[in-house]
Coordinates of C-alpha atoms in Angstrom, one line a residue:
M8 CA 96.5 65.1 98.9
S9 CA 94.3 65.4 95.9
V10 CA 93.6 68.8 94.2
L11 CA 90.0 70.3 94.5
L12 CA 90.3 73.5 92.9
Q13 CA 93.3 75.3 91.0
L14 CA 93.6 78.8 89.5
V15 CA 96.2 79.1 87.0
K16 CA 97.8 82.4 85.7
G17 CA 94.5 84.4 86.6
E18 CA 93.9 87.9 85.4
K19 CA 91.0 90.0 86.2
S20 CA 90.7 93.9 86.2
Y21 CA 88.0 96.4 86.6
G22 CA 89.0 99.7 84.8
D23 CA 92.5 100.6 85.7
Q24 CA 92.6 98.4 88.8
M25 CA 94.3 95.0 88.3
L26 CA 92.8 92.7 91.2
L27 CA 94.4 89.4 89.8
D28 CA 97.8 89.7 87.9
Q29 CA 98.9 86.2 86.7
A30 CA 97.6 84.7 90.1
D31 CA 97.9 81.2 90.9
V32 CA 96.7 79.1 93.8
T33 CA 95.9 75.5 94.5
L34 CA 93.2 74.3 97.1
Y35 CA 93.8 70.7 98.4
E36 CA 91.3 68.3 100.0
N37 CA 91.1 68.5 103.8
V38 CA 93.1 71.8 104.2
K39 CA 91.5 74.7 105.8
V40 CA 92.7 78.0 104.5
G41 CA 92.3 81.6 105.9
F42 CA 92.1 84.0 103.0
V43 CA 93.4 87.6 104.1
G44 CA 94.0 91.0 102.1
R45 CA 93.3 94.6 102.4
N46 CA 89.7 96.1 101.7
G47 CA 89.2 96.3 98.0
A48 CA 92.0 93.9 97.0
G49 CA 89.7 91.6 95.1
K50 CA 89.0 88.8 97.7
S51 CA 85.2 88.7 97.1
T52 CA 86.0 89.0 93.4
L53 CA 88.2 85.9 93.4
L54 CA 85.5 83.9 95.3
R55 CA 83.0 84.8 92.7
V56 CA 85.6 83.7 90.1
L57 CA 86.3 80.3 92.0
L58 CA 82.5 79.8 92.4
G59 CA 82.0 80.3 88.6
E60 CA 79.9 83.4 89.2
E61 CA 82.3 85.8 87.2
D62 CA 84.7 85.0 84.3
L63 CA 88.5 85.7 84.2
D64 CA 89.8 88.1 81.6
S65 CA 92.5 85.4 81.0
G66 CA 93.9 82.3 82.8
E67 CA 92.3 79.1 83.7
I68 CA 90.3 77.5 86.6
I69 CA 90.6 73.7 87.2
R70 CA 87.9 72.0 89.1
S71 CA 88.1 68.4 90.4
P72 CA 85.1 66.3 89.1
D73 CA 84.8 65.3 92.7
L74 CA 84.4 69.0 93.8
R75 CA 81.3 69.8 95.9
I76 CA 81.4 73.3 97.2
G77 CA 79.2 74.7 100.0
Y78 CA 79.0 78.5 100.0
L79 CA 77.8 80.5 102.8
R80 CA 75.6 83.3 101.0
Q81 CA 74.9 86.5 102.6
H82 CA 71.2 86.6 101.0
D83 CA 68.3 84.8 102.8
P84 CA 67.1 81.6 101.0
F85 CA 64.3 81.3 103.2
Q86 CA 60.6 81.2 102.2
P87 CA 57.8 83.2 104.1
G88 CA 56.6 81.4 107.2
E89 CA 58.7 78.4 107.2
S90 CA 60.5 77.0 110.0
A91 CA 64.2 76.3 110.4
M92 CA 63.3 72.5 110.1
D93 CA 61.0 73.1 107.1
F94 CA 64.0 75.1 105.5
L95 CA 66.5 72.2 106.2
L96 CA 64.0 69.4 104.9
R97 CA 63.3 71.6 101.7
D98 CA 66.8 72.4 101.2
S99 CA 68.7 69.2 101.8
G100 CA 66.2 66.5 101.0
Q101 CA 67.4 64.6 103.9
P102 CA 65.3 62.7 106.6
D103 CA 64.1 64.8 109.6
W104 CA 66.2 62.7 111.9
K105 CA 69.5 63.8 110.0
C106 CA 68.2 67.4 109.9
G107 CA 67.5 67.4 113.7
A108 CA 71.0 65.9 114.3
V109 CA 73.0 68.4 112.2
A110 CA 70.9 71.3 113.5
G111 CA 71.7 70.3 117.2
Q112 CA 75.4 70.9 116.5
F113 CA 74.5 74.6 116.2
E114 CA 72.0 74.3 119.3
L115 CA 69.0 74.5 117.1
K116 CA 66.1 73.0 118.9
G117 CA 62.7 73.7 120.3
D118 CA 61.3 77.1 119.1
Y119 CA 64.5 78.0 117.2
L120 CA 64.0 74.7 115.0
E121 CA 60.3 74.5 115.1
G122 CA 59.3 78.3 114.9
P123 CA 59.4 80.6 112.1
I124 CA 62.8 81.6 110.7
S125 CA 61.6 85.1 110.5
A126 CA 61.6 85.5 114.4
L127 CA 65.3 84.4 114.6
S128 CA 68.0 87.1 114.8
G129 CA 70.7 87.2 112.2
G130 CA 73.1 85.1 114.1
W131 CA 70.5 82.2 114.5
Q132 CA 69.6 82.5 110.8
T133 CA 73.5 81.9 110.1
R134 CA 73.4 78.9 112.2
V135 CA 70.4 77.6 110.0
K136 CA 72.5 78.3 106.8
L137 CA 75.3 76.5 108.3
A138 CA 73.4 73.5 109.1
A139 CA 72.1 73.4 105.6
L140 CA 75.4 73.7 104.0
L141 CA 76.7 70.6 106.2
L142 CA 73.7 68.6 105.0
H143 CA 74.6 68.9 101.4
E144 CA 77.9 67.0 102.5
P145 CA 80.4 69.5 100.5
N146 CA 84.2 68.8 100.4
L147 CA 84.9 72.5 100.1
L148 CA 83.5 75.1 102.2
V149 CA 83.5 78.7 101.2
L150 CA 82.9 81.3 103.8
D151 CA 82.8 85.0 103.2
E152 CA 83.4 87.1 106.5
P153 CA 81.3 84.4 108.5
T154 CA 81.9 86.1 111.8
N155 CA 80.5 89.4 111.0
F156 CA 77.6 90.3 113.3
L157 CA 77.9 86.8 114.8
D158 CA 78.0 86.7 118.7
L159 CA 80.6 85.0 120.6
R160 CA 78.9 81.9 121.5
T161 CA 77.9 81.2 117.7
Q162 CA 81.4 82.1 116.5
I163 CA 82.6 79.4 119.1
L164 CA 80.2 76.8 118.0
L165 CA 81.1 77.5 114.3
E166 CA 84.8 77.2 115.3
H167 CA 84.0 73.8 117.0
F168 CA 82.1 72.8 113.9
L169 CA 84.9 73.7 111.6
R170 CA 87.7 72.0 113.6
G171 CA 85.4 68.7 113.3
F172 CA 84.7 69.1 109.5
N173 CA 87.1 66.9 107.9
Q174 CA 87.0 68.7 104.4
A175 CA 88.5 71.6 103.0
C176 CA 87.7 75.2 103.8
L177 CA 88.4 78.7 102.2
I178 CA 87.6 81.3 104.8
V179 CA 87.8 85.1 104.1
S180 CA 87.9 86.9 107.4
H181 CA 89.5 89.9 109.3
D182 CA 88.9 88.2 112.5
R183 CA 92.6 87.0 113.5
S184 CA 91.3 84.7 116.4
F185 CA 88.9 83.0 114.4
L186 CA 91.3 82.3 111.5
S187 CA 93.8 80.9 114.3
Q188 CA 91.3 78.6 115.7
T189 CA 90.3 77.2 112.4
C190 CA 92.8 77.6 109.4
S191 CA 96.1 75.6 109.3
E192 CA 97.3 77.8 106.2
T193 CA 97.0 81.6 105.1
L194 CA 96.4 82.7 101.6
E195 CA 97.1 86.5 100.8
L196 CA 95.9 88.6 98.0
S197 CA 98.1 91.6 97.6
R198 CA 98.7 93.9 94.4
G199 CA 97.0 91.2 92.3
K200 CA 99.4 88.5 93.5
L201 CA 98.2 85.3 95.7
T202 CA 100.7 83.9 98.3
M203 CA 100.1 80.7 100.2
Y204 CA 101.9 80.6 103.6
P205 CA 101.9 77.0 105.1
G206 CA 101.0 78.4 108.6
Q207 CA 98.5 80.1 110.6
I208 CA 97.7 83.8 110.5
E209 CA 99.7 85.1 113.5
A210 CA 102.9 83.2 112.0
F211 CA 102.1 84.5 108.6
L212 CA 102.0 88.3 109.7
E213 CA 105.2 87.8 111.7
Y214 CA 107.0 86.1 108.9
R215 CA 105.9 88.8 106.4
Q216 CA 107.2 91.5 108.7
E217 CA 110.5 89.5 109.4
R218 CA 110.9 89.0 105.7
K219 CA 110.6 92.8 104.9
E220 CA 113.0 93.5 107.5
H221 CA 115.4 90.8 106.3
D222 CA 115.1 92.1 102.6
E223 CA 115.8 95.7 103.7
R224 CA 118.8 94.7 105.7
I225 CA 120.1 92.7 102.5
N226 CA 119.5 95.8 100.3
A227 CA 121.2 98.1 102.7
A228 CA 124.3 95.8 102.7
V229 CA 124.0 95.6 98.8
E230 CA 124.0 99.5 98.4
A231 CA 127.0 99.9 100.8
K232 CA 128.8 97.4 98.8
Q233 CA 127.6 98.9 95.5
K234 CA 129.1 102.4 96.6
Q235 CA 132.4 100.9 97.8
L236 CA 133.0 99.2 94.4
Q237 CA 131.8 102.1 92.4
R238 CA 134.4 104.4 94.2
F239 CA 137.2 101.8 93.7
I240 CA 136.3 101.9 89.8
D241 CA 136.1 105.5 89.5
K242 CA 139.4 105.8 91.4
N243 CA 141.3 103.3 89.3
R244 CA 140.0 102.7 85.9
A245 CA 141.9 105.5 84.1
R246 CA 145.5 103.9 85.7
A247 CA 147.1 101.4 83.5
S248 CA 148.4 99.4 86.6
T249 CA 144.7 99.1 88.1
A250 CA 142.7 99.1 85.1
S251 CA 142.2 95.2 85.3
Q252 CA 141.2 95.4 88.7
A253 CA 138.7 98.0 88.0
K254 CA 137.3 95.9 85.2
S255 CA 137.0 92.9 87.6
K256 CA 135.1 95.2 90.1
S257 CA 132.8 96.3 87.3
K258 CA 131.9 92.8 86.9
Q259 CA 131.2 92.4 90.7
L260 CA 129.1 95.6 90.6
E261 CA 127.0 94.1 87.7
R262 CA 126.3 90.9 89.6
L263 CA 125.1 92.6 92.8
Q264 CA 121.2 92.9 92.7
L265 CA 118.9 94.5 95.1
V266 CA 115.9 92.5 96.3
D267 CA 112.6 93.5 94.8
I268 CA 110.6 95.0 97.8
A269 CA 107.1 96.0 97.0
A270 CA 106.2 99.6 98.2
E271 CA 104.5 99.7 101.4
E272 CA 100.6 99.7 101.0
A273 CA 98.8 102.6 102.6
V274 CA 97.9 102.1 106.3
A275 CA 95.4 104.1 108.4
H276 CA 97.2 106.3 111.0
I277 CA 94.4 106.9 113.5
R278 CA 94.7 109.7 115.9
V279 CA 92.2 109.9 118.9
P280 CA 91.1 113.3 120.3
S281 CA 93.8 114.7 122.9
V282 CA 91.8 114.9 126.4
E283 CA 92.7 115.5 129.9
P284 CA 92.8 112.3 132.0
R285 CA 90.0 112.3 134.6
K286 CA 89.2 110.1 137.8
G287 CA 86.1 108.9 139.5
P288 CA 82.9 107.6 137.9
A289 CA 82.2 108.4 134.3
V290 CA 78.5 107.2 134.5
R291 CA 76.3 105.5 136.9
C292 CA 73.0 103.7 136.7
E293 CA 70.9 102.5 139.6
G294 CA 67.8 100.4 139.5
M295 CA 67.5 101.0 135.8
A296 CA 65.3 99.1 133.3
I297 CA 65.9 99.2 129.5
G298 CA 63.9 98.3 126.5
Y299 CA 60.9 99.7 124.3
P300 CA 57.2 100.3 125.1
N301 CA 55.6 96.8 126.1
N302 CA 58.9 95.0 126.0
T303 CA 61.6 95.3 128.8
V304 CA 64.9 93.9 127.7
A305 CA 66.7 94.1 131.1
K306 CA 65.9 95.4 134.6
D307 CA 67.4 96.0 138.0
I308 CA 70.6 97.4 136.3
T309 CA 73.2 99.0 138.9
L310 CA 76.2 99.9 136.8
E311 CA 79.3 102.2 137.4
I312 CA 82.1 102.9 134.7
E313 CA 85.1 104.6 135.8
H314 CA 86.9 107.3 133.8
G315 CA 89.7 105.6 131.7
E316 CA 88.1 102.4 131.7
R317 CA 87.8 100.2 128.5
A318 CA 84.4 98.6 129.4
A319 CA 83.5 95.8 126.9
I320 CA 79.8 95.1 126.7
V321 CA 79.5 91.5 125.8
G322 CA 76.4 88.9 125.4
D323 CA 74.7 86.9 122.7
N324 CA 72.8 88.6 119.9
G325 CA 69.4 89.7 121.0
Q326 CA 70.3 89.9 124.5
G327 CA 70.3 93.8 124.4
K328 CA 74.1 95.0 124.2
T329 CA 73.0 97.7 121.5
T330 CA 69.9 98.6 123.6
L331 CA 72.1 99.0 126.5
L332 CA 74.5 101.2 124.6
R333 CA 71.7 103.4 123.0
T334 CA 70.3 103.9 126.5
L335 CA 73.8 104.9 127.8
V336 CA 74.1 107.7 125.1
E337 CA 70.5 108.7 125.7
S338 CA 69.2 107.9 122.1
L339 CA 66.7 105.5 123.8
K340 CA 65.0 106.7 127.4
P341 CA 65.2 104.0 130.2
V342 CA 62.1 102.2 131.0
E343 CA 62.9 103.0 134.6
G344 CA 65.5 104.8 136.4
E345 CA 68.1 107.3 134.8
V346 CA 71.6 107.4 133.4
R347 CA 73.9 109.9 135.1
W348 CA 77.1 111.0 133.6
G349 CA 79.8 112.7 135.1
Y350 CA 80.5 116.4 135.0
G351 CA 82.1 117.6 131.8
C352 CA 81.6 114.4 129.8
E353 CA 81.6 114.9 126.0
I354 CA 80.4 111.8 124.4
G355 CA 81.3 110.6 120.9
T356 CA 79.2 107.6 119.4
Y357 CA 79.9 105.2 116.5
A358 CA 76.8 103.1 115.9
Q359 CA 77.0 99.7 114.4
H360 CA 75.1 100.5 111.1
V361 CA 75.8 104.3 111.0
Y362 CA 77.8 104.0 107.8
S363 CA 74.6 102.9 105.8
S364 CA 72.9 106.1 106.9
L365 CA 75.6 108.6 105.6
P366 CA 74.3 111.4 103.5
P367 CA 75.0 109.8 99.9
D368 CA 75.5 113.1 98.2
Q369 CA 78.2 114.6 100.3
T370 CA 81.8 114.3 99.3
V371 CA 84.3 112.8 102.0
V372 CA 85.4 116.4 102.9
E373 CA 81.9 117.8 102.8
Y374 CA 80.9 115.2 105.6
L375 CA 83.8 115.7 107.6
D376 CA 83.4 119.4 107.5
Y377 CA 79.7 118.7 108.6
V378 CA 80.5 116.7 111.6
A379 CA 83.8 118.2 112.7
K380 CA 83.7 120.6 115.7
P381 CA 83.2 124.5 114.9
G382 CA 86.5 126.1 113.6
T383 CA 88.3 123.0 112.4
T384 CA 90.4 124.2 109.4
T385 CA 90.5 122.7 105.9
Q386 CA 93.9 121.6 106.6
E387 CA 92.8 119.8 109.7
L388 CA 89.9 118.1 107.7
L389 CA 92.5 116.8 105.0
A390 CA 94.8 115.7 107.6
G391 CA 91.9 113.7 109.3
A392 CA 90.9 112.3 105.9
G393 CA 94.3 111.3 104.9
A394 CA 94.8 109.4 108.2
M395 CA 92.0 107.3 107.3
L396 CA 93.5 106.8 103.5
F397 CA 91.4 109.4 101.9
R398 CA 94.1 111.3 100.0
G399 CA 94.1 113.4 96.6
G400 CA 91.1 112.9 94.8
H401 CA 89.5 110.5 97.2
T402 CA 88.6 113.5 99.3
K403 CA 86.0 114.4 96.6
K404 CA 84.5 111.1 96.2
K405 CA 80.7 110.9 97.0
V406 CA 79.7 108.9 100.0
S407 CA 77.3 106.9 97.5
V408 CA 80.3 105.3 95.8
L409 CA 82.3 104.2 99.0
S410 CA 82.6 100.8 99.9
G411 CA 81.5 99.5 103.4
G412 CA 85.2 99.6 104.8
E413 CA 85.6 103.1 103.4
R414 CA 82.3 104.2 105.1
A415 CA 83.3 102.7 108.2
R416 CA 86.7 104.7 108.2
L417 CA 85.0 107.8 107.2
C418 CA 82.7 107.6 110.2
L419 CA 85.7 107.1 112.5
A420 CA 87.5 110.1 110.8
G421 CA 84.4 112.2 111.6
L422 CA 84.4 110.9 115.3
L423 CA 87.9 111.5 115.9
L424 CA 88.0 115.0 114.8
G425 CA 86.0 115.9 117.6
T426 CA 87.2 116.7 121.2
Y427 CA 85.2 113.6 122.9
N428 CA 86.6 112.4 126.3
I429 CA 84.0 109.5 126.2
L430 CA 83.8 107.1 123.1
V431 CA 81.0 104.7 122.8
L432 CA 81.7 102.3 119.9
D433 CA 79.3 99.6 118.7
E434 CA 81.1 97.1 116.5
P435 CA 84.1 99.3 115.3
G436 CA 85.9 96.7 113.6
N437 CA 83.1 95.5 111.2
H438 CA 84.2 96.0 107.6
L439 CA 87.7 97.1 108.5
D440 CA 90.8 95.1 107.4
V441 CA 93.5 93.6 109.8
E442 CA 95.8 96.7 109.3
T443 CA 93.2 99.2 110.1
I444 CA 91.8 97.4 113.1
E445 CA 95.5 97.2 114.5
S446 CA 95.8 101.1 113.8
L447 CA 92.6 101.7 116.0
L448 CA 93.7 99.4 118.7
D449 CA 97.1 101.3 118.8
A450 CA 95.2 104.6 119.1
L451 CA 92.7 103.5 121.5
A452 CA 95.5 102.3 123.8
D453 CA 96.8 105.6 124.0
Y454 CA 93.6 107.4 124.5
E455 CA 93.2 109.0 127.7
G456 CA 89.5 109.2 127.8
T457 CA 87.0 106.4 128.4
V458 CA 85.8 103.8 126.0
I459 CA 82.6 101.8 126.1
F460 CA 82.4 99.3 123.1
T461 CA 80.9 96.0 121.8
S462 CA 82.9 93.8 119.3
H463 CA 82.6 90.3 118.2
D464 CA 86.4 90.3 117.4
R465 CA 88.1 88.4 120.2
H466 CA 91.5 89.6 119.2
F467 CA 90.0 93.3 119.5
M468 CA 88.4 92.6 122.9
K469 CA 91.5 90.9 124.4
R470 CA 93.9 93.8 123.5
L471 CA 91.4 96.7 124.6
A472 CA 89.1 95.4 127.3
T473 CA 90.0 96.1 130.9
S474 CA 86.4 95.3 132.5
V475 CA 83.6 93.2 131.1
I476 CA 79.8 93.9 131.4
E477 CA 77.5 91.1 130.4
V478 CA 74.0 91.3 129.1
R479 CA 72.3 88.1 129.7
D480 CA 68.7 86.7 130.5
G481 CA 67.2 90.2 131.4
H482 CA 70.1 91.3 133.5
V483 CA 73.3 93.4 133.3
R484 CA 76.1 92.7 135.3
N485 CA 79.9 93.4 135.8
Y486 CA 81.4 90.2 135.0
G487 CA 84.1 90.4 137.6
G488 CA 86.9 88.7 135.4
D489 CA 88.9 89.7 132.5
Y490 CA 87.9 88.7 128.9
E491 CA 90.1 85.6 129.0
S492 CA 87.9 84.5 132.1
Y493 CA 84.6 85.3 130.2
L494 CA 86.0 83.6 127.0
Y495 CA 86.7 80.3 129.0
A496 CA 83.3 80.3 130.8
V497 CA 81.5 80.3 127.5
N498 CA 83.8 77.6 126.1
I499 CA 82.8 75.5 129.1
E500 CA 79.1 76.3 128.7
I501 CA 79.2 75.0 124.9
D502 CA 81.1 72.1 125.9
D503 CA 78.7 71.2 128.5
G504 CA 75.8 71.4 126.0
E505 CA 77.7 69.4 123.3
R506 CA 78.1 66.6 126.0
E507 CA 74.3 66.7 126.9
R508 CA 73.5 66.5 123.1
N509 CA 75.8 63.6 122.4
S510 CA 74.4 62.0 125.4
R511 CA 70.9 62.2 124.0
A512 CA 72.1 61.2 120.4
K513 CA 73.5 57.8 121.8
S514 CA 70.2 57.0 123.2
S515 CA 68.2 58.2 120.0
P516 CA 67.7 55.6 117.1
G517 CA 69.0 56.4 113.7
V518 CA 71.5 58.9 115.0
E519 CA 75.1 57.8 115.6
Q520 CA 77.5 60.3 117.1
A521 CA 80.5 59.9 119.4
A522 CA 80.5 61.3 122.7
Q523 CA 82.9 64.3 123.4
P524 CA 85.4 64.0 126.3
T525 CA 85.1 66.4 129.1
R526 CA 87.2 69.4 128.5
T527 CA 88.8 71.1 131.5
Q528 CA 90.7 74.5 131.9
A529 CA 93.7 72.3 132.0
D530 CA 92.9 71.0 128.6
W531 CA 92.0 74.4 127.3
K532 CA 95.4 75.6 128.3
E533 CA 97.4 72.6 126.9
E534 CA 95.6 73.4 123.6
K535 CA 96.8 76.8 123.7
K536 CA 100.3 75.7 124.8
L537 CA 100.3 73.5 121.4
Q538 CA 99.1 76.4 119.4
R539 CA 102.0 78.5 120.7
E540 CA 104.7 75.7 119.9
I541 CA 103.0 75.4 116.5
S542 CA 103.4 79.1 116.0
K543 CA 107.1 79.2 117.1
L544 CA 108.0 76.2 114.8
E545 CA 106.5 77.9 111.9
K546 CA 108.9 81.0 112.5
T547 CA 111.7 78.6 112.7
I548 CA 110.8 76.7 109.7
A549 CA 110.6 80.0 107.7
R550 CA 114.1 81.3 109.3
L551 CA 115.8 77.9 108.4
D552 CA 114.1 77.8 104.9
D553 CA 115.6 81.5 104.3
R554 CA 119.1 80.2 105.6
K555 CA 118.8 77.1 103.4
R556 CA 118.2 79.4 100.1
E557 CA 121.0 81.7 101.2
L558 CA 123.5 78.9 101.7
N559 CA 122.4 77.4 98.4
D560 CA 123.1 80.7 96.7
K561 CA 126.4 81.1 98.5
L562 CA 127.7 77.5 97.5
A563 CA 126.8 78.2 93.9
N564 CA 128.9 81.4 94.0
T565 CA 131.8 80.1 96.2
P566 CA 135.0 79.2 93.9
D567 CA 137.2 78.3 96.9
A568 CA 137.1 74.5 97.6
S569 CA 137.6 74.7 101.3
E570 CA 135.2 77.6 101.8
A571 CA 132.7 75.6 99.8
M572 CA 133.0 72.6 101.9
K573 CA 132.3 74.8 105.1
V574 CA 129.2 76.1 103.4
H575 CA 128.1 72.5 102.4
E576 CA 128.6 71.5 106.0
E577 CA 126.4 74.3 107.4
L578 CA 123.8 73.6 104.7
T579 CA 123.7 69.9 105.7
E580 CA 123.0 70.9 109.3
V581 CA 120.4 73.5 108.3
Q582 CA 118.6 70.6 106.2
T583 CA 119.0 68.4 109.2
Q584 CA 117.3 71.0 111.7
L585 CA 114.6 71.8 109.1
T586 CA 113.5 68.2 108.4
E587 CA 113.3 68.0 112.3
A588 CA 111.2 71.0 112.7
E589 CA 109.0 69.8 110.0
D590 CA 108.5 66.6 111.6
R591 CA 107.6 68.0 115.0
W592 CA 105.2 70.5 113.3
L593 CA 103.3 67.5 111.7
E594 CA 103.4 65.7 114.9
L595 CA 101.9 68.7 116.7
Q596 CA 99.3 69.2 113.8
S597 CA 98.1 65.5 114.3
E598 CA 97.6 66.3 118.0

């Protein structure tokens, strides 16, 4: 594989924060890499460096002369009044038949293609940008949080596109499901260092934890041995008869080295309000209509959510999920009917864009004091702030200087300082890193109240949702199945749409596109089975690789010939197993 882009000994800092510290990474053609790291670690900075928009303090960027980067930008490149087709023609210079064919991959047709872009939702505008990228025929796609605010259908369309895109990708995302579906390798930025792992995100996270536990066990054994040797030395070095043995033990002690384990990065420890569990309906709606003056979004809504449920509100962008949530929490009046909450319900709300409207002049602790329940002590405020990683001087930071992720954590901290037995959460995972999302999921799993939420993060949905409520085509209904069933149904609809489009493309002049085979539920399950086997193999390869290094070290330090032969035989067996596992991994990847 040829090299497209290489960072060599890169250094970059802002003030006293070192974002890149002698960092190295190589991106190869046709390899899709998921890029992860904590909020504020420097991922966006590295992207700007790779794109040539920022300079390194020191180090080198080596670009292939054949490199063609396609970058999904967050700003809108559209002109007033132009349609999606106008933009694609202007931006790419390609003929209309090719623009139409590529747009079709993202279901851009009819009014979505010919009508004004300004009338499209953010998700549909992202589809237009992605079509434009593809028309430029890049060999490296750089996507920065592409799934933020994208609905499930658009995410799946993007996944289909990326799986069929036979070029390289670098994708920054906190969405584990999306990275698992699209990327074969994982790149982590932590404490200025870049680590490339030859496997998917789930296997990487498990490997990272297993590696840490392994190193801790090694250090515990080394420390025990050091204490044993030191006791012998202290006891025997003053005696003439045992002084030589003590000297020998001293040399052994000098050779014993602890494995360098980086200190744990701070992790949010989210604590939900302690509430009494309740039974029966939490909220009921009958014959309700929702919307705005002269615009009814959905009608004939009959809905009931029980206490203790984790009700997921699903549907495409623009269908009315947020309108339904706003109506349930009574920040928007129903067009018809009413919302009836049960007795004693205390409702806490986390809105999708609430962190953009925080009072900029308040400090972290001032904001928490303002939103917390009356009587909350300063110690409780600081504990709530600390649980969300606002500690020491960070509690005195003004809201105006906080990042998007910090503001999101601050909003959650304020919400969780209350006594709410109903939590209504609109996209709570946006702008939170993987570790904070996991902490939030763990907390909500233990929460004894009711959760009503929306999320575009499938990992979040799968772990939390106990019921699914779909908003679609002017109606709201209990889906009747779990989230996996809903996900399968959406996949089937998208596959059917692709088959229809491919059928039309075959009969259209100037457009050549292979028909896609029909995918059944059995096919979908077989794909999941392959992914699980790949993940298992990646862990096996990592374990065997560790054992191989241990045996090589042992062989180098074993003076006894017979013992060295035993180590050599085990090393040969491990190498054979490793080769077989790697061959099987390559075979499954090709499948």
